[in-house]
XYZ file of N, CA and C in Angstrom:
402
model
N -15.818 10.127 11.167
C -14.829 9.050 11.218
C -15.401 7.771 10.618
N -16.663 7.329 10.775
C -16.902 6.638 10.310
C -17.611 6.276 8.971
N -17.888 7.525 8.267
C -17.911 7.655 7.269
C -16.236 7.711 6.062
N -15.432 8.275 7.295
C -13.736 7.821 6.260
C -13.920 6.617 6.068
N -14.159 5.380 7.230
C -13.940 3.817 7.260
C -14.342 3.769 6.290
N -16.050 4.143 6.324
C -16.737 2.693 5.170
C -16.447 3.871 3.597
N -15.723 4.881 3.560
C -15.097 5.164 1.972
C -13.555 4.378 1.837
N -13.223 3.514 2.830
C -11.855 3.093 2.981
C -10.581 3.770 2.650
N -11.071 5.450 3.228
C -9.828 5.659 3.939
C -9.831 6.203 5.281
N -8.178 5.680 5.588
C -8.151 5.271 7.003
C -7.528 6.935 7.102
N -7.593 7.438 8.448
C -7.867 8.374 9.332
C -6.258 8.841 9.216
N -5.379 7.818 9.637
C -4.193 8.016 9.456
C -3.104 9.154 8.753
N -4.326 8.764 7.008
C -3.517 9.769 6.136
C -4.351 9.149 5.024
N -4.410 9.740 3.594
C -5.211 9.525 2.483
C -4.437 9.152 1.949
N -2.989 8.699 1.971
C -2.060 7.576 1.044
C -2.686 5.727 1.299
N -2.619 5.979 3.036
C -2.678 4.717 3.445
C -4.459 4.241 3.428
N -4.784 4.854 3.289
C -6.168 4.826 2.826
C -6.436 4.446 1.128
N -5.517 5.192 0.641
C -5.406 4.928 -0.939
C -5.474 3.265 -0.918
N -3.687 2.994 -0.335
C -3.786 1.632 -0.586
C -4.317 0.750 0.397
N -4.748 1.535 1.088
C -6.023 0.260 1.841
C -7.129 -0.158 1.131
N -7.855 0.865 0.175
C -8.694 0.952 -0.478
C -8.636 -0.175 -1.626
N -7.328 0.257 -1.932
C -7.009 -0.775 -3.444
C -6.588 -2.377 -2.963
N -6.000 -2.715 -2.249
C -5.800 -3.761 -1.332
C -6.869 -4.712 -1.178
N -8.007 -4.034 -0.413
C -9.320 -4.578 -0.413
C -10.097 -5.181 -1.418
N -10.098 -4.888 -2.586
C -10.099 -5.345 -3.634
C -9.688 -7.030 -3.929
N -9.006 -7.324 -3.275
C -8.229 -8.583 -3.191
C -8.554 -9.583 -2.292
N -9.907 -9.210 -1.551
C -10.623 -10.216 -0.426
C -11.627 -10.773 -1.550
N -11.674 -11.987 -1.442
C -12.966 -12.675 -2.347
C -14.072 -12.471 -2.951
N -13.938 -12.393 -4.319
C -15.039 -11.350 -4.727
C -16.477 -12.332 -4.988
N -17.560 -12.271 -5.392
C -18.309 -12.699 -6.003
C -17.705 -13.604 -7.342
N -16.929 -13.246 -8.114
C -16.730 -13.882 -9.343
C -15.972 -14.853 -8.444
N -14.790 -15.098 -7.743
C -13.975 -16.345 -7.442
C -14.652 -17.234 -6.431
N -16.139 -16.785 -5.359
C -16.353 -18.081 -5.133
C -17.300 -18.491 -6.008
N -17.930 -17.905 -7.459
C -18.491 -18.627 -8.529
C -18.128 -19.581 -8.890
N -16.254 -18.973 -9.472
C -15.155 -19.730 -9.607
C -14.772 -21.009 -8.893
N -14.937 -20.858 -7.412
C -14.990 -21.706 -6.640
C -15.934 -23.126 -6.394
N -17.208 -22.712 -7.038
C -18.658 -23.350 -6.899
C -18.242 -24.349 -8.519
N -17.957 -24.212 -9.250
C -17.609 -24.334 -10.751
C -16.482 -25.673 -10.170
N -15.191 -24.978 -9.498
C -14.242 -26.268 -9.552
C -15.044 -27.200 -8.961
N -15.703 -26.997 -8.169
C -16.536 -28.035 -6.979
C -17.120 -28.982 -8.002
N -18.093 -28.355 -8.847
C -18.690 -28.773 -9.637
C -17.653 -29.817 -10.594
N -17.095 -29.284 -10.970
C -16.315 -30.581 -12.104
C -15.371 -31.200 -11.242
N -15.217 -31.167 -10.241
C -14.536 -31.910 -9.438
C -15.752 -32.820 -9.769
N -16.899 -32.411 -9.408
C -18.249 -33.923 -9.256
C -18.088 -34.637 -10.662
N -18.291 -33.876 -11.445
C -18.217 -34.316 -12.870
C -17.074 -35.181 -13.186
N -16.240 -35.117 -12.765
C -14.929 -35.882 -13.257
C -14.817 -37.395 -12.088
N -15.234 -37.356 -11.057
C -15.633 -38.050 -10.310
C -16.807 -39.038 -10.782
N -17.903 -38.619 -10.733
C -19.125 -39.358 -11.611
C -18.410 -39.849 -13.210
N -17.837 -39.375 -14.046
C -17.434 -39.796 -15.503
C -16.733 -41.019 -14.859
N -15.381 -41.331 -14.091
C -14.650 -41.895 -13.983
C -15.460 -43.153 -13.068
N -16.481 -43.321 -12.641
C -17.051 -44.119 -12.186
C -18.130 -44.410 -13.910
N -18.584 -43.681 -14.322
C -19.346 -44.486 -15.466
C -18.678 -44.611 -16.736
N -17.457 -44.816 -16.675
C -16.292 -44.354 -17.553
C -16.266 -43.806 -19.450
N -16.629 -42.688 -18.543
C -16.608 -41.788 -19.954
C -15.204 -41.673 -19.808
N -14.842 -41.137 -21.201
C -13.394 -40.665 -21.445
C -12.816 -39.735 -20.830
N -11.945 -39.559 -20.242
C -11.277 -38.857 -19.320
C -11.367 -37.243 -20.166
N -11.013 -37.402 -21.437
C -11.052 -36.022 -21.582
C -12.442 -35.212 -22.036
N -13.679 -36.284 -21.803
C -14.419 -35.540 -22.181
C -14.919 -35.104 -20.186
N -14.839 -35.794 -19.504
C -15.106 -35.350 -17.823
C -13.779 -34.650 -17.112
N -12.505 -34.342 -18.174
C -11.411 -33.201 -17.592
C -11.898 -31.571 -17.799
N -12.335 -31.970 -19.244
C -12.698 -29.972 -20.391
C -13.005 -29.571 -19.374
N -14.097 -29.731 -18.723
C -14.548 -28.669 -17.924
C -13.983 -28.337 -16.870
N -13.340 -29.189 -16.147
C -12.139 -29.021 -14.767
C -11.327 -27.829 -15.449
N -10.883 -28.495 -16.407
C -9.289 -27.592 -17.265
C -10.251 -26.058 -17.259
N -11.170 -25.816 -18.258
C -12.014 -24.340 -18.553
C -12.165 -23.687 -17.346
N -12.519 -24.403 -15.832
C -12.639 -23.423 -14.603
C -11.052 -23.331 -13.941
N -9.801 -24.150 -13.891
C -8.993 -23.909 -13.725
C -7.987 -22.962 -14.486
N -8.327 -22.927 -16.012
C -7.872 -21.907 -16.731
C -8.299 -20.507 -16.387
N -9.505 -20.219 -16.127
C -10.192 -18.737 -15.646
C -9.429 -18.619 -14.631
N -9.680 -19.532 -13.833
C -9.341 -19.228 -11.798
C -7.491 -18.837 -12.145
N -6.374 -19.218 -13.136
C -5.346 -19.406 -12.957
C -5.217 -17.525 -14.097
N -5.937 -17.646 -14.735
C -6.386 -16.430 -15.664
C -6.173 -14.402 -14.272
N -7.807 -15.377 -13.363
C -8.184 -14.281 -12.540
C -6.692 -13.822 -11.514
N -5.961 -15.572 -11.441
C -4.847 -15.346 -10.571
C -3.800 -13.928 -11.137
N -3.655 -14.400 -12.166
C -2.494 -13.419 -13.080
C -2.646 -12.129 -12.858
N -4.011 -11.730 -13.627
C -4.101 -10.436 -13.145
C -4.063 -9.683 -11.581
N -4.749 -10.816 -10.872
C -4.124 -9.780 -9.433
C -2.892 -10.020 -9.146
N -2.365 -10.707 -9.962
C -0.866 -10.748 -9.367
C -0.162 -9.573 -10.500
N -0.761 -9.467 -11.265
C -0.347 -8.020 -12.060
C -0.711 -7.078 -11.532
N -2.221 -6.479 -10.822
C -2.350 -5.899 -9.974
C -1.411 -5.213 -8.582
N -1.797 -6.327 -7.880
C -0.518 -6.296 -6.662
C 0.815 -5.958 -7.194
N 1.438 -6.494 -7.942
C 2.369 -5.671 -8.681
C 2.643 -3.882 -8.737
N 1.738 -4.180 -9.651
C 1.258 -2.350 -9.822
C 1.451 -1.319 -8.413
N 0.868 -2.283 -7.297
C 0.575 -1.781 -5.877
C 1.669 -1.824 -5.440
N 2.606 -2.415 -5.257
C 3.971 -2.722 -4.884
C 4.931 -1.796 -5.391
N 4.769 -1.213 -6.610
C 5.516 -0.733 -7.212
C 5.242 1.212 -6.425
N 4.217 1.537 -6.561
C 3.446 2.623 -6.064
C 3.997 2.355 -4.920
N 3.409 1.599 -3.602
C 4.235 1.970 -2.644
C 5.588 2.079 -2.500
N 6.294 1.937 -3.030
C 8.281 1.797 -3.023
C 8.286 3.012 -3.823
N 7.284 3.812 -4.642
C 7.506 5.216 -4.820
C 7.121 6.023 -3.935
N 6.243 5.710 -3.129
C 5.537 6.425 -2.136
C 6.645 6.666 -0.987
N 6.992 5.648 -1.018
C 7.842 5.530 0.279
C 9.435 5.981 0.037
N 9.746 6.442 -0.936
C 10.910 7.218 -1.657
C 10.604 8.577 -1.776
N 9.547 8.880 -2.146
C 9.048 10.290 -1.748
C 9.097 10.628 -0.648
N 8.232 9.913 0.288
C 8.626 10.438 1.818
C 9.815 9.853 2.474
N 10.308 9.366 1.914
C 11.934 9.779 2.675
C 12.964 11.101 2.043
N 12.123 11.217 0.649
C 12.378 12.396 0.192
C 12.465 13.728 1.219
N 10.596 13.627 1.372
C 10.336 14.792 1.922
C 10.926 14.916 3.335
N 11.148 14.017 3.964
C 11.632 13.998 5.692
C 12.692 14.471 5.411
N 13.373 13.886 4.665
C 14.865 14.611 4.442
C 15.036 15.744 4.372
N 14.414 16.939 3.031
C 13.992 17.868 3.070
C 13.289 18.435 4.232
N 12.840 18.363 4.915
C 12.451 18.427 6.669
C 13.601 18.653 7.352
N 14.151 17.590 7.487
C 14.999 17.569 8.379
C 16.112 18.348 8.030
N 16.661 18.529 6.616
C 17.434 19.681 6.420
C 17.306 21.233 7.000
N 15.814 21.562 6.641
C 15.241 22.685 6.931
C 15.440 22.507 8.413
N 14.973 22.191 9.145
C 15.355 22.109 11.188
C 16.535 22.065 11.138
N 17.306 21.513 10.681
C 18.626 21.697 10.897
C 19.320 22.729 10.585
N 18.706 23.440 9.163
C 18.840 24.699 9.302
C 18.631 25.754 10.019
N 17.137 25.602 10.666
C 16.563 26.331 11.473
C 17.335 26.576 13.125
N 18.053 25.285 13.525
C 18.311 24.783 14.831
C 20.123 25.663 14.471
N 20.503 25.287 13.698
C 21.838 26.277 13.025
C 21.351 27.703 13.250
N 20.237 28.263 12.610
C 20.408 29.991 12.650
C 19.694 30.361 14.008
N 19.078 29.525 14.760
C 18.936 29.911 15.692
C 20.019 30.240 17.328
N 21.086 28.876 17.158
C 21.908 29.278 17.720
C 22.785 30.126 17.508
N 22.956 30.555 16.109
C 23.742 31.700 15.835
C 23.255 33.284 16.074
N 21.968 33.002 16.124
C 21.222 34.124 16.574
C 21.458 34.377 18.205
N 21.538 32.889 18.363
C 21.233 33.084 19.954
C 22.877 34.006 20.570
N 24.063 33.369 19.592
C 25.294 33.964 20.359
C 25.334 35.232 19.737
N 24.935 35.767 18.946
C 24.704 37.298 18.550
C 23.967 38.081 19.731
N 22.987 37.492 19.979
C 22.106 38.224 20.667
C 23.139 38.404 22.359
N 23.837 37.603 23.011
C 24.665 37.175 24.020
C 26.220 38.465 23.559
N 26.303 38.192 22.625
C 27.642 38.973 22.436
C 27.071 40.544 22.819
N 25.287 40.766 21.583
C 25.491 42.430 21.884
C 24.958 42.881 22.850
N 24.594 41.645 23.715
C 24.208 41.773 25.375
C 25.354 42.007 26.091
N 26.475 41.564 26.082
C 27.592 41.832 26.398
C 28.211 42.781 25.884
N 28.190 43.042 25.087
C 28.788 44.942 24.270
C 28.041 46.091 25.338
N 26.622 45.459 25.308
C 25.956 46.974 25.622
C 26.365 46.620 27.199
N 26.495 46.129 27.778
C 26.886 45.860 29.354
C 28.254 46.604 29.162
N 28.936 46.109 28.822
C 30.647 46.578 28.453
C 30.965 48.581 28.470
N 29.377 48.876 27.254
C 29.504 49.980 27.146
C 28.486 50.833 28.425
N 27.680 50.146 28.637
C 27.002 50.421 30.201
C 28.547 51.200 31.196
N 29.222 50.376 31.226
C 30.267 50.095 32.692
C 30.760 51.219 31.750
N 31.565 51.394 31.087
C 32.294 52.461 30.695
C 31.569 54.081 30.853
N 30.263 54.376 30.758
C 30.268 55.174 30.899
C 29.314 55.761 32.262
């Protein structure tokens, strides 16, 4: 069991494990608090310029270059998650697929069984019938 955890899938079922797996992916990686350390950084930089007044756009470039990546890295997981979103709403159309198909089948099953059952009652009653007669 605890070897499913740390392969991240969950016990449950190997779908929900799938997208637990891929999901995870999306907790803070190494590259975004780089990303993070970087805005910090030209946050200082643009701060210090504007006190020794360099030109605004030469103490912005670098703000703009780490906000362009960070808005860059955004896109793609939001293309990502996408992707994931889309997969589950198939996933989850399949198995309402398959339940359905399920539930047809029992319902079939729950059908020939009571018909079995009044067959079996009727030629219980024949052979009683023909019991008494002779």
């Amino acid at each position: 069991a605890n070897r499913q955890r740390e392969d991240g899938w969950d016990a449950r079922s190997r779908t929900a494990g799938y997208f637990d797996n891929r999901l995870s992916r999306f907790q803070l990686t190494h590259d975004e608090r780089h990303l993070e350390r970087q805005l910090e950084w030209a946050k200082k930089m643009t701060s210090w310029a504007s006190t020794n007044e360099v030109p605004a756009e030469v103490a912005v470039t670098p703000m703009v270059r780490v906000l362009e990546a960070h808005v860059n890295k955004l896109k793609s997981k939001l293309d990502d998650l996408s992707g994931i979103t889309t997969e589950l709403r198939q996933a989850e159309a399949r198995s309402r697929m398959e339940a359905s198909k399920w539930k047809r089948a029992a319902d079939q099953a729950t059908a020939k069984a009571g018909q079995l059952q009044r067959e079996n009652e009727r030629l219980r009653e024949a052979a009683r019938q023909g019991a008494v007669q002779e």
